Coordinates of C-alpha atoms in Angstrom, one line a residue:
Chain A
M1 CA 4.8 -21.5 13.6
S2 CA 7.4 -21.5 16.5
K3 CA 11.0 -21.0 15.7
Y4 CA 11.6 -24.7 16.4
T5 CA 8.9 -26.0 14.2
Y6 CA 10.0 -23.6 11.5
I7 CA 13.5 -25.1 11.6
V8 CA 12.1 -28.6 11.4
F9 CA 9.8 -27.5 8.7
V10 CA 12.4 -26.0 6.6
A11 CA 14.8 -28.8 7.2
S12 CA 12.2 -31.3 6.2
L13 CA 11.5 -29.4 3.1
C14 CA 15.2 -29.7 2.0
L15 CA 14.9 -33.5 2.8
G16 CA 11.9 -33.5 0.5
L17 CA 9.7 -34.8 3.4
V18 CA 7.1 -32.0 3.0
H19 CA 6.8 -32.3 -0.7
W20 CA 4.2 -29.7 -1.4
A21 CA 6.3 -26.6 -0.6
C22 CA 8.9 -27.5 -3.3
S23 CA 6.4 -28.1 -6.0
R24 CA 4.0 -25.3 -6.4
P25 CA 0.4 -25.7 -5.0
G26 CA -1.3 -29.0 -6.2
V27 CA -4.1 -31.1 -4.8
Q28 CA -4.8 -30.3 -1.2
T29 CA -6.1 -32.3 1.6
A30 CA -7.9 -31.3 4.8
A31 CA -4.6 -31.7 6.7
H32 CA -2.9 -29.2 4.4
T33 CA -5.6 -26.6 5.0
A34 CA -4.7 -26.2 8.6
V35 CA -1.3 -25.0 7.6
N36 CA -2.3 -23.0 4.6
T37 CA -1.9 -19.6 6.2
E38 CA 1.6 -20.4 7.4
R39 CA 2.4 -21.8 4.2
A40 CA 1.4 -18.7 2.3
K41 CA 3.7 -16.7 4.5
D42 CA 6.6 -19.2 4.3
S43 CA 6.3 -19.7 0.7
V44 CA 7.7 -16.2 0.2
I45 CA 10.5 -16.7 2.7
I46 CA 11.6 -20.2 1.7
D47 CA 11.2 -19.8 -1.9
S48 CA 14.8 -21.0 -2.7
A49 CA 15.0 -23.6 0.1
C50 CA 14.7 -26.6 -2.4
W51 CA 16.5 -25.1 -5.4
P52 CA 19.1 -27.2 -7.1
E53 CA 22.7 -26.0 -6.7
S54 CA 22.5 -24.8 -10.3
F55 CA 19.7 -24.7 -12.8
S56 CA 22.2 -25.5 -15.5
L57 CA 20.8 -22.9 -17.9
G58 CA 22.9 -20.8 -20.3
H59 CA 26.4 -21.6 -21.3
V60 CA 29.8 -20.8 -20.1
A61 CA 31.0 -17.6 -21.9
T62 CA 33.9 -18.2 -24.2
E63 CA 36.8 -15.7 -24.1
A64 CA 35.7 -14.5 -27.7
E65 CA 32.2 -13.7 -26.5
I66 CA 33.6 -11.7 -23.5
Q67 CA 36.0 -9.9 -25.8
A68 CA 33.5 -8.9 -28.2
W69 CA 31.5 -7.0 -25.8
D70 CA 33.8 -6.0 -23.0
I71 CA 34.5 -2.5 -24.0
D72 CA 34.3 -0.7 -20.6
V73 CA 37.1 1.4 -19.2
R74 CA 37.7 1.9 -15.5
P75 CA 39.3 5.0 -13.9
D76 CA 42.4 2.8 -13.2
G77 CA 42.7 2.3 -16.9
K78 CA 41.6 -1.4 -16.9
G79 CA 39.9 -2.0 -20.3
L80 CA 41.9 0.6 -22.3
P81 CA 42.9 -0.9 -25.6
A82 CA 46.3 -0.7 -27.4
G83 CA 47.2 2.2 -29.6
S84 CA 47.5 6.0 -28.9
G85 CA 46.3 9.2 -30.2
N86 CA 47.4 12.9 -30.3
F87 CA 46.0 16.4 -30.5
V88 CA 46.7 17.2 -34.1
D89 CA 44.7 14.1 -35.4
G90 CA 42.0 14.8 -32.7
Q91 CA 41.6 18.4 -33.8
R92 CA 41.2 17.3 -37.5
L93 CA 38.7 14.4 -36.5
Y94 CA 36.7 16.8 -34.3
A95 CA 36.2 19.4 -37.0
A96 CA 35.2 16.6 -39.3
K97 CA 32.9 14.5 -37.2
C98 CA 31.9 16.5 -34.0
A99 CA 31.9 20.2 -34.6
V100 CA 28.6 20.1 -36.4
C101 CA 26.8 19.2 -33.2
H102 CA 29.2 20.5 -30.5
G103 CA 30.4 23.6 -32.0
K104 CA 33.7 24.7 -33.8
T105 CA 35.6 25.2 -30.5
G106 CA 33.4 22.8 -28.4
K107 CA 31.6 25.8 -26.9
E108 CA 29.0 26.8 -29.5
G109 CA 26.6 23.8 -29.5
P110 CA 23.9 23.1 -30.6
N111 CA 24.4 20.0 -28.5
N112 CA 26.3 19.7 -25.2
Q113 CA 29.1 22.2 -24.6
L114 CA 32.3 20.2 -24.2
V115 CA 34.9 22.9 -23.5
G116 CA 34.9 25.3 -20.7
G117 CA 36.6 26.0 -17.3
A118 CA 35.5 27.3 -14.0
D119 CA 34.5 30.6 -15.6
V120 CA 31.5 29.0 -17.5
K121 CA 28.2 28.0 -16.1
E122 CA 27.6 25.0 -18.4
K123 CA 28.9 21.7 -17.2
T124 CA 31.9 20.6 -19.3
I125 CA 34.6 18.1 -19.4
G126 CA 36.9 20.8 -18.0
N127 CA 34.8 22.0 -15.1
Y128 CA 32.8 18.9 -14.3
W129 CA 34.0 15.6 -15.4
P130 CA 35.8 13.8 -12.6
Y131 CA 37.6 11.0 -14.6
S132 CA 39.6 11.3 -17.8
T133 CA 39.0 7.6 -18.6
T134 CA 35.2 8.4 -18.9
L135 CA 35.9 10.5 -21.9
F136 CA 37.5 7.6 -23.8
D137 CA 34.8 5.2 -22.7
Y138 CA 31.9 7.5 -23.7
I139 CA 33.1 8.6 -27.1
R140 CA 33.9 5.1 -28.1
R141 CA 30.4 3.9 -27.0
A142 CA 28.1 6.6 -28.1
M143 CA 29.7 9.3 -30.4
P144 CA 29.3 10.6 -33.0
F145 CA 25.6 10.6 -32.0
N146 CA 24.4 9.9 -35.5
Q147 CA 27.2 7.2 -36.3
P148 CA 27.7 5.4 -32.9
G149 CA 30.5 2.9 -32.7
S150 CA 32.1 4.0 -35.8
L151 CA 35.4 5.2 -34.5
S152 CA 38.7 3.3 -34.3
D153 CA 40.4 3.1 -30.9
K154 CA 43.2 5.3 -32.3
E155 CA 40.6 7.9 -33.4
V156 CA 39.0 7.8 -29.9
Y157 CA 42.4 8.4 -28.3
S158 CA 43.0 11.3 -30.5
L159 CA 39.7 12.9 -29.9
T160 CA 40.3 12.3 -26.1
A161 CA 43.7 14.1 -26.4
F162 CA 42.0 17.0 -28.4
L163 CA 39.2 17.5 -25.9
L164 CA 41.5 17.3 -22.8
A165 CA 43.8 19.9 -24.4
A166 CA 40.9 22.2 -25.5
N167 CA 39.9 22.1 -21.8
R168 CA 43.4 22.9 -20.8
I169 CA 43.9 19.8 -18.7
I170 CA 46.9 18.6 -20.9
D171 CA 49.0 20.4 -23.4
S172 CA 48.7 19.7 -27.0
T173 CA 52.0 17.7 -27.1
T174 CA 50.8 15.0 -24.7
V175 CA 50.2 11.5 -26.3
I176 CA 47.2 9.7 -25.0
N177 CA 47.3 6.0 -24.5
A178 CA 46.5 3.4 -22.0
E179 CA 49.5 4.4 -19.9
T180 CA 49.0 8.2 -19.8
L181 CA 45.2 8.5 -19.8
P182 CA 44.4 7.1 -16.3
K183 CA 47.2 9.3 -14.8
I184 CA 45.5 12.6 -15.8
Q185 CA 43.8 14.3 -12.8
M186 CA 40.7 16.0 -13.7
P187 CA 40.1 19.4 -12.0
A188 CA 36.6 18.6 -10.8
Q189 CA 37.4 15.2 -9.2
K190 CA 37.9 16.8 -5.8
Y191 CA 34.2 18.0 -5.6
F192 CA 32.6 14.6 -5.9
V193 CA 31.2 12.9 -2.8
P194 CA 29.3 9.7 -2.5
D195 CA 25.6 10.0 -1.7
D196 CA 25.4 11.7 1.8
R197 CA 21.7 11.0 2.2
K198 CA 21.2 8.3 4.8
G199 CA 17.4 7.8 4.7
G200 CA 15.3 8.6 7.8
A201 CA 13.8 11.9 8.7
E202 CA 16.6 14.2 7.6
V203 CA 16.2 16.3 4.4
R204 CA 19.4 16.3 2.5
Chain B
M1 CA -16.4 -16.8 -34.4
D2 CA -15.8 -20.5 -35.0
D3 CA -15.3 -21.4 -38.5
K4 CA -16.5 -24.9 -38.0
S5 CA -20.0 -23.8 -36.7
S6 CA -23.0 -25.2 -38.5
D7 CA -25.4 -22.8 -36.8
K8 CA -27.1 -20.6 -39.2
S9 CA -27.7 -17.6 -36.8
L10 CA -26.2 -14.2 -37.7
F11 CA -23.6 -14.6 -35.0
S12 CA -22.0 -17.7 -36.2
Q13 CA -21.9 -17.0 -39.8
K14 CA -18.6 -17.8 -41.2
I15 CA -16.7 -14.6 -40.8
K16 CA -13.2 -13.9 -42.2
R17 CA -10.9 -12.9 -39.4
R18 CA -9.5 -10.2 -41.6
S19 CA -12.9 -8.6 -41.7
L20 CA -13.0 -8.2 -38.0
L21 CA -10.9 -5.0 -38.1
G22 CA -11.7 -3.6 -34.7
G23 CA -9.2 -1.1 -33.0
A24 CA -9.1 2.7 -32.9
A25 CA -9.9 3.2 -36.6
T26 CA -13.2 1.1 -36.3
A27 CA -16.1 2.2 -34.3
A28 CA -18.8 -0.3 -35.4
V29 CA -19.4 -3.0 -37.9
V30 CA -22.1 -3.7 -40.6
F31 CA -23.1 -6.9 -42.3
V32 CA -23.0 -7.1 -45.9
Q33 CA -23.9 -9.9 -48.4
T34 CA -21.2 -11.3 -50.5
A35 CA -21.6 -12.4 -54.0
F36 CA -22.1 -15.9 -52.7
G37 CA -25.0 -14.9 -50.6
K38 CA -23.0 -15.1 -47.4
T39 CA -23.3 -12.5 -44.7
I40 CA -20.0 -11.0 -43.7
Q41 CA -19.1 -8.4 -41.3
K42 CA -17.5 -5.1 -42.4
A43 CA -15.9 -2.4 -40.4
I44 CA -17.4 1.0 -40.4
P45 CA -14.7 3.7 -40.0
E46 CA -14.8 5.8 -37.0
S47 CA -15.6 9.0 -39.0
V48 CA -19.0 7.4 -39.9
F49 CA -19.9 6.7 -36.2
K50 CA -22.3 9.1 -34.6
P51 CA -22.0 9.1 -30.9
E52 CA -25.5 10.5 -30.4
D53 CA -26.9 7.5 -32.0
D54 CA -28.8 5.3 -29.5
P55 CA -26.4 2.4 -28.9
T56 CA -29.3 0.0 -28.3
K57 CA -30.4 0.5 -31.8
Q58 CA -27.1 -0.4 -33.4
L59 CA -25.2 -3.6 -33.4
G60 CA -21.6 -3.1 -32.1
P61 CA -18.4 -4.6 -33.2
F62 CA -17.6 -8.2 -32.4
P63 CA -14.6 -9.6 -30.4
S64 CA -11.3 -8.9 -32.1
E65 CA -7.7 -10.0 -31.7
L66 CA -6.5 -6.7 -30.1
G67 CA -8.4 -4.3 -28.0
G68 CA -8.1 -0.6 -28.1
R69 CA -9.2 2.5 -26.1
S70 CA -12.6 4.0 -26.3
A71 CA -12.5 6.6 -29.1
F72 CA -13.5 9.1 -26.4
E73 CA -10.4 8.5 -24.3
K74 CA -7.2 10.1 -25.5
P75 CA -4.6 10.1 -22.8
V76 CA -1.1 10.8 -24.4
R77 CA 2.4 11.0 -23.3
K78 CA 4.1 14.4 -23.6
P79 CA 7.3 13.9 -25.7
S80 CA 10.2 16.1 -26.0
D81 CA 13.5 15.1 -27.8
I82 CA 14.8 13.1 -25.0
S83 CA 11.9 11.9 -22.9
S84 CA 8.1 11.5 -22.8
R85 CA 6.0 12.1 -19.7
S86 CA 3.1 10.0 -18.2
P87 CA -0.2 11.9 -18.1
L88 CA -0.5 11.4 -14.3
Q89 CA -3.7 13.6 -14.3
D90 CA -5.5 11.0 -16.6
F91 CA -4.8 7.9 -14.5
Y92 CA -7.1 6.0 -12.2
G93 CA -5.6 3.7 -9.5
T94 CA -1.8 3.2 -9.6
I95 CA -0.9 0.9 -12.5
T96 CA 0.4 3.0 -15.5
P97 CA -0.9 1.6 -18.9
S98 CA 2.3 0.3 -20.5
D99 CA 1.8 2.5 -23.6
L100 CA 1.7 5.5 -21.4
H101 CA 4.8 4.6 -19.2
F102 CA 7.2 7.5 -19.4
E103 CA 10.3 7.1 -21.5
R104 CA 13.8 8.4 -21.3
H105 CA 16.6 7.0 -23.5
H106 CA 19.9 8.3 -24.6
A107 CA 20.2 7.1 -28.1
G108 CA 16.7 6.1 -29.4
I109 CA 14.9 2.8 -29.0
P110 CA 16.8 -0.2 -30.4
T111 CA 15.0 -3.0 -32.5
I112 CA 16.1 -6.2 -30.9
D113 CA 15.2 -9.8 -32.0
P114 CA 14.6 -11.6 -28.7
G115 CA 15.7 -14.9 -30.3
K116 CA 19.1 -13.3 -30.8
H117 CA 19.5 -11.3 -27.6
K118 CA 21.9 -12.6 -24.9
L119 CA 22.8 -11.5 -21.4
L120 CA 26.5 -12.0 -20.5
I121 CA 27.5 -12.0 -16.8
H122 CA 31.3 -12.0 -16.3
G123 CA 34.1 -10.2 -14.5
M124 CA 34.7 -11.2 -10.8
V125 CA 32.6 -14.5 -11.0
E126 CA 33.5 -18.1 -10.7
K127 CA 31.8 -19.0 -14.0
P128 CA 30.9 -16.4 -16.7
L129 CA 27.7 -17.3 -18.2
V130 CA 25.7 -16.4 -21.3
F131 CA 21.8 -16.6 -21.0
T132 CA 19.3 -16.4 -23.8
V133 CA 16.0 -14.7 -23.1
A134 CA 14.4 -18.1 -23.2
D135 CA 17.0 -19.3 -20.5
L136 CA 16.1 -16.3 -18.4
K137 CA 12.4 -17.2 -18.6
R138 CA 13.1 -20.8 -17.3
F139 CA 14.4 -19.5 -14.0
P140 CA 12.1 -19.2 -11.0
S141 CA 10.3 -15.9 -11.6
L142 CA 9.1 -13.0 -9.6
S143 CA 6.4 -10.3 -10.2
R144 CA 6.4 -7.1 -8.3
I145 CA 4.5 -3.9 -8.5
A146 CA 6.7 -0.9 -8.2
F147 CA 7.2 2.6 -9.6
L148 CA 10.0 3.8 -11.8
E149 CA 11.1 7.3 -11.6
C150 CA 13.6 9.4 -13.4
S151 CA 15.8 11.5 -11.0
G152 CA 15.4 14.5 -13.3
N153 CA 11.7 14.5 -12.5
F154 CA 10.9 18.1 -11.6
R155 CA 9.8 21.1 -13.7
T156 CA 8.6 24.4 -12.5
G157 CA 8.5 27.9 -13.9
K158 CA 4.9 28.9 -14.7
E159 CA 1.3 28.5 -13.6
A160 CA 0.1 26.7 -16.7
M161 CA 1.6 23.3 -15.8
T162 CA -0.1 19.9 -15.6
P163 CA 1.0 17.1 -13.1
Q164 CA 2.4 15.5 -16.3
E165 CA 4.6 18.5 -17.0
I166 CA 5.7 18.8 -13.4
C167 CA 6.6 15.2 -12.6
G168 CA 5.3 12.9 -15.4
L169 CA 8.7 11.1 -15.3
T170 CA 7.3 8.5 -12.9
S171 CA 5.2 5.5 -13.8
Q172 CA 4.1 2.2 -12.2
S173 CA 4.0 -1.3 -13.5
E174 CA 3.8 -4.9 -12.4
W175 CA 7.4 -6.2 -13.4
T176 CA 8.0 -9.8 -14.0
G177 CA 11.4 -11.4 -14.4
V178 CA 14.1 -13.3 -12.7
K179 CA 15.8 -12.0 -9.6
L180 CA 19.3 -10.9 -10.2
S181 CA 20.3 -12.8 -7.0
T182 CA 19.2 -16.0 -8.8
L183 CA 21.7 -15.4 -11.5
F184 CA 24.4 -14.3 -9.1
R185 CA 24.0 -17.6 -7.5
E186 CA 24.5 -19.3 -10.8
V187 CA 27.7 -17.4 -11.8
G188 CA 29.2 -17.5 -8.3
I189 CA 30.1 -13.9 -7.2
K190 CA 33.8 -13.7 -6.1
P191 CA 34.6 -12.3 -2.8
G192 CA 35.6 -8.7 -3.1
A193 CA 33.2 -7.9 -5.9
T194 CA 31.3 -4.8 -4.7
W195 CA 29.9 -3.2 -7.9
F196 CA 28.6 -4.4 -11.2
L197 CA 28.4 -2.7 -14.5
A198 CA 25.1 -3.0 -16.3
E199 CA 25.3 -2.3 -20.1
G200 CA 22.5 -1.8 -22.6
S201 CA 22.5 -2.7 -26.3
D202 CA 21.1 0.6 -27.4
A203 CA 23.1 3.0 -29.7
A204 CA 24.6 4.6 -26.6
V205 CA 25.6 1.3 -25.2
M206 CA 24.4 2.9 -22.0
T207 CA 26.2 1.8 -18.8
R208 CA 25.8 2.3 -15.1
S209 CA 27.6 1.0 -12.1
V210 CA 25.4 -0.6 -9.4
P211 CA 26.5 -1.8 -5.9
V212 CA 26.4 -5.7 -5.8
K213 CA 24.4 -5.4 -2.6
K214 CA 21.3 -4.2 -4.6
G215 CA 21.7 -7.2 -6.8
W216 CA 21.4 -9.5 -3.8
D217 CA 18.6 -7.4 -2.2
D218 CA 15.9 -7.0 -4.8
A219 CA 17.2 -6.3 -8.4
I220 CA 15.2 -8.0 -11.2
I221 CA 16.1 -8.8 -14.8
A222 CA 12.7 -8.1 -16.0
Y223 CA 11.2 -9.4 -19.3
A224 CA 7.6 -8.5 -18.8
Q225 CA 5.5 -5.5 -17.7
N226 CA 1.9 -5.6 -16.8
G227 CA 1.2 -9.1 -18.0
E228 CA 2.9 -8.8 -21.4
A229 CA 6.5 -8.7 -22.7
L230 CA 8.3 -5.4 -21.9
R231 CA 7.5 -2.6 -24.4
P232 CA 10.4 -1.6 -26.7
E233 CA 10.6 1.7 -25.0
Q234 CA 11.0 -0.1 -21.6
G235 CA 13.9 -2.3 -22.6
Y236 CA 12.6 -5.1 -24.7
P237 CA 13.5 -7.9 -24.5
I238 CA 15.1 -7.5 -21.0
R239 CA 16.0 -4.6 -18.5
L240 CA 17.5 -4.2 -15.2
F241 CA 14.9 -3.2 -12.6
L242 CA 16.1 -1.7 -9.3
P243 CA 13.1 -1.1 -7.1
G244 CA 13.1 2.5 -5.6
W245 CA 16.2 3.6 -7.5
E246 CA 16.7 6.3 -10.1
G247 CA 15.3 5.4 -13.5
N248 CA 18.6 5.8 -15.3
A249 CA 20.3 3.0 -13.3
N250 CA 17.6 0.5 -14.5
V251 CA 19.5 -0.2 -17.8
K252 CA 17.2 -1.1 -20.6
W253 CA 18.0 -3.5 -23.4
L254 CA 20.5 -5.2 -20.9
R255 CA 23.1 -7.3 -22.6
R256 CA 26.0 -7.4 -20.1
I257 CA 26.7 -7.4 -16.4
E258 CA 30.3 -7.2 -15.3
L259 CA 31.3 -7.8 -11.7
S260 CA 34.1 -5.4 -10.3
D261 CA 35.7 -4.2 -7.1
Q262 CA 35.0 -0.6 -8.0
P263 CA 32.6 1.5 -10.0
Y264 CA 33.3 2.2 -13.6
M265 CA 32.6 6.0 -13.4
T266 CA 30.7 6.1 -16.6
R267 CA 29.3 9.2 -18.2
E268 CA 25.8 8.7 -16.8
E269 CA 27.2 8.5 -13.3
T270 CA 29.6 11.4 -13.5
S271 CA 28.7 14.1 -16.1
R272 CA 25.0 13.1 -15.6
Y273 CA 22.8 12.0 -12.7
T274 CA 25.1 13.8 -10.2
E275 CA 24.0 17.0 -8.4
T276 CA 25.7 19.9 -6.9
I277 CA 24.9 20.4 -3.1
R278 CA 26.4 22.6 -0.5
D279 CA 30.0 24.0 -0.5
G280 CA 30.4 23.3 -4.3
K281 CA 30.3 19.5 -3.6
I282 CA 28.9 17.2 -6.2
R283 CA 26.8 14.2 -5.1
M284 CA 27.2 11.0 -7.0
F285 CA 25.6 7.6 -6.8
S286 CA 22.6 9.0 -5.2
F287 CA 20.4 6.1 -6.2
D288 CA 17.3 6.2 -3.8
M289 CA 14.4 8.1 -4.8
D290 CA 13.2 10.0 -1.8
A291 CA 9.4 10.1 -0.9
R292 CA 7.1 12.4 -3.0
S293 CA 3.5 13.0 -3.6
I294 CA 1.4 15.1 -5.9
I295 CA -2.3 15.9 -6.0
T296 CA -3.5 15.0 -9.6
F297 CA -7.1 16.2 -9.1
P298 CA -7.9 19.0 -8.9
S299 CA -4.9 20.3 -11.0
Y300 CA -4.2 22.6 -13.9
P301 CA -6.1 23.0 -16.3
Q302 CA -9.2 21.6 -14.5
H303 CA -12.0 23.7 -13.1
I304 CA -13.9 22.8 -9.9
E305 CA -17.4 23.5 -8.8
K306 CA -18.6 24.4 -5.4
G307 CA -19.6 21.4 -3.2
W308 CA -18.0 18.2 -2.2
L309 CA -15.0 16.9 -4.1
E310 CA -12.5 14.2 -3.7
I311 CA -8.9 15.4 -3.8
R312 CA -6.9 12.6 -5.4
G313 CA -3.3 11.9 -5.9
I314 CA -0.4 9.6 -5.6
A315 CA 2.4 9.2 -3.1
W316 CA 5.6 7.1 -3.2
S317 CA 8.9 6.4 -1.7
G318 CA 12.1 4.7 -3.0
R319 CA 12.9 3.8 0.6
G320 CA 10.0 1.8 1.6
K321 CA 6.3 2.1 2.1
V322 CA 4.1 5.2 2.3
L323 CA 3.2 5.7 6.0
Y324 CA 0.7 8.5 5.5
V325 CA -0.1 11.4 3.4
E326 CA -1.4 14.8 4.7
V327 CA -3.4 17.2 2.7
S328 CA -3.8 20.9 3.3
T329 CA -6.7 22.9 1.8
D330 CA -5.7 26.2 3.5
A331 CA -2.2 26.8 1.9
G332 CA -0.4 24.8 4.5
K333 CA -1.9 26.2 7.7
S334 CA -3.5 23.0 8.7
W335 CA -2.9 19.5 7.5
H336 CA -5.3 16.5 7.6
R337 CA -4.6 12.8 7.0
A338 CA -5.7 11.5 3.6
T339 CA -7.2 8.0 3.0
L340 CA -4.6 5.6 1.5
Q341 CA -5.8 3.0 -1.0
E342 CA -4.6 -0.5 -0.1
P343 CA -2.6 -2.4 -0.8
I344 CA 0.2 0.0 0.3
L345 CA 3.2 -1.7 -1.3
D346 CA 6.9 -1.2 -0.8
K347 CA 8.4 1.3 -3.3
A348 CA 5.2 1.8 -5.1
H349 CA 2.8 4.5 -6.1
T350 CA 0.0 4.6 -3.5
A351 CA -3.2 6.3 -4.2
F352 CA -4.5 8.8 -1.6
R353 CA -7.8 10.8 -1.4
Y354 CA -9.3 13.4 0.8
L355 CA -12.8 14.6 0.9
W356 CA -13.2 18.3 0.8
Q357 CA -16.1 20.8 0.6
W358 CA -15.1 23.8 -1.5
K359 CA -17.1 26.8 -0.7
G360 CA -15.8 29.1 -3.4
E361 CA -12.9 30.7 -1.5
S362 CA -9.6 31.2 -3.2
T363 CA -7.0 29.0 -1.5
E364 CA -4.0 26.6 -2.1
I365 CA -4.2 22.8 -1.8
L366 CA -1.1 20.7 -1.1
S367 CA 0.0 17.1 -0.2
R368 CA 2.9 15.8 1.6
V369 CA 4.0 12.2 2.2
T370 CA 5.7 10.6 5.1
D371 CA 7.3 7.2 4.5
E372 CA 8.2 4.4 6.8
T373 CA 11.6 5.6 7.4
G374 CA 10.1 8.7 9.0
Y375 CA 11.1 11.0 6.0
T376 CA 8.5 13.7 5.2
Q377 CA 8.4 15.2 1.8
P378 CA 10.1 18.6 2.0
T379 CA 9.2 22.0 0.6
L380 CA 11.4 23.5 -2.1
K381 CA 12.8 25.9 0.5
Q382 CA 13.7 23.0 2.7
L383 CA 15.6 21.4 -0.2
I384 CA 17.4 24.7 -1.0
D385 CA 18.2 25.0 2.7
A386 CA 19.8 21.6 2.8
R387 CA 21.6 21.7 -0.5
G388 CA 22.4 25.3 -1.2
T389 CA 21.2 27.7 -3.8
D390 CA 23.3 26.1 -6.4
M391 CA 21.7 22.8 -6.0
G392 CA 21.4 20.6 -9.1
G393 CA 18.3 19.5 -10.9
Y394 CA 18.2 15.9 -9.9
H395 CA 16.4 14.3 -6.9
L396 CA 14.1 17.2 -6.4
N397 CA 10.9 16.0 -4.7
P398 CA 9.2 19.2 -3.3
V399 CA 5.7 19.5 -2.1
T400 CA 3.5 20.8 -5.0
A401 CA 0.9 23.5 -4.4
W402 CA -2.2 24.1 -6.5
V403 CA -3.8 27.5 -6.4
I404 CA -7.6 27.4 -6.4
K405 CA -9.1 30.7 -7.7
S406 CA -12.5 31.8 -6.7
D407 CA -13.8 31.2 -10.1
G408 CA -12.9 27.4 -9.7
S409 CA -9.9 27.5 -12.0
V410 CA -6.8 25.6 -10.8
V411 CA -3.2 26.6 -11.5
F412 CA 0.2 25.4 -10.4
K413 CA 2.1 27.5 -8.0
P414 CA 5.6 27.8 -9.4
E415 CA 8.4 28.5 -7.0
K416 CA 11.7 30.0 -7.7
L417 CA 14.6 27.5 -7.8
R418 CA 17.1 30.2 -7.0

């Protein structure tokens, strides 16, 4: 098919002149057979040429539906809830709900080591996490591992305050809330770079 | 078995469906007379079945509702606490049986009622929409054969390692679903939206940020795999499928997509799935799976015999099609083109084979793939040279060597990471 015939072809499809390409293969006549090869090729390319503007499926999300699920937190703080937390409450909560898996001081395991600076090999919040907001977001989503989604926002703020202080990123008097959390600079952020592989022959 | 049949032959006797047990626990059936004089079929448990019996002298089981593997075939995944690996050495061709597809999840497999499950698309869109699974199935659909590989798919350390243990976190399926671009068209993506967050409804409510461009290019909201609904381990009832991109970003049990003008920096794209490279730098958003191949036969713990054998394996690239695969049977001194099995698909496991006469010498056999972008699978040394001795454990795709000993035994050649 030349470029010109292709354009006419596609245009006619949209006008509904060549009916068979919009509806999927039906009864075929001899005249159709001649263009079957082209058609097989084009059916991939022009798949959406005759689509309606909308398929009118699904329903418009209500504000309540969005609110119920929209729990993500961005590095700029968008998504952080009201409330605040502090080190003292966080320390108490940590001992009660987290220490059993992450160790008394966040270093002993058995699960992920959470506390540690440049001097330890393990990747921790202190030496590897690039954004403070991730900590709030992740704890709220996924921890405690055996009771996911059980913490209140205030408790998550407090645990965040405790873990940031334990990693010596903030001091134990800093109150953590939607204002203060995004402003905290994480020591490891400067190391992160976007994917520098570009495809092609080079091994990176 | 048709209940209405009036034919009196043995095969059309009224047989209760429940008596057709079939499956792995049943190896054959017998016919027994009921109190009413009717013949019914009864299952014989596998333990009674004697394989040495002449199969032409024993009536076999009749059709059943659900098939199963031969009792002689026992391919299994290799599970750990956090993942299970595909038995690459047991596969033929390139489609992974769905029950042997590798698994990796971060908080177990949720049980989801497909009648209640919903997908919300919102954020920087003209019209936020909620779709049921039934809605998604009504959209124009698409099927595509492609691999899915975890970016943490490399193990080394000892000779006694199988392909499954070295790189069994890759599998291939025919995925069916609706293109994400079709849904983007429905909600209307606002200018300036460059990323979207994909969120699962597992107990980790796992999230990843994905560039919007991938959504327009080839992302799929998949609801089926190899001709049936997704397996629960693969995200039932719906998952995000990003051809060629690291497994973790293909969020399973998908419930929400939010369009944004920046990435969210979730735990899985910062603390995990990032890798240290040269000069203390840490690479993030390294989505593409670079080209890789592995010989699956012969491999540990197999034994080979002198004579002709077909070296077999798979090759794939997250950046396009496999261009060619080379095999060396002399520890990398010389390389020969392997035969590729068609069709050679974009971002798909491609089978290769190379005929070789083994004369009993001890040697090493290796394979390396080159993809259509011109990238050739590197050695571990090349990767270390490129990324430094502190390189992280993700996106490692080195050439794998198998040592053939003169007694015909085959072992993995482990290389030092540091």
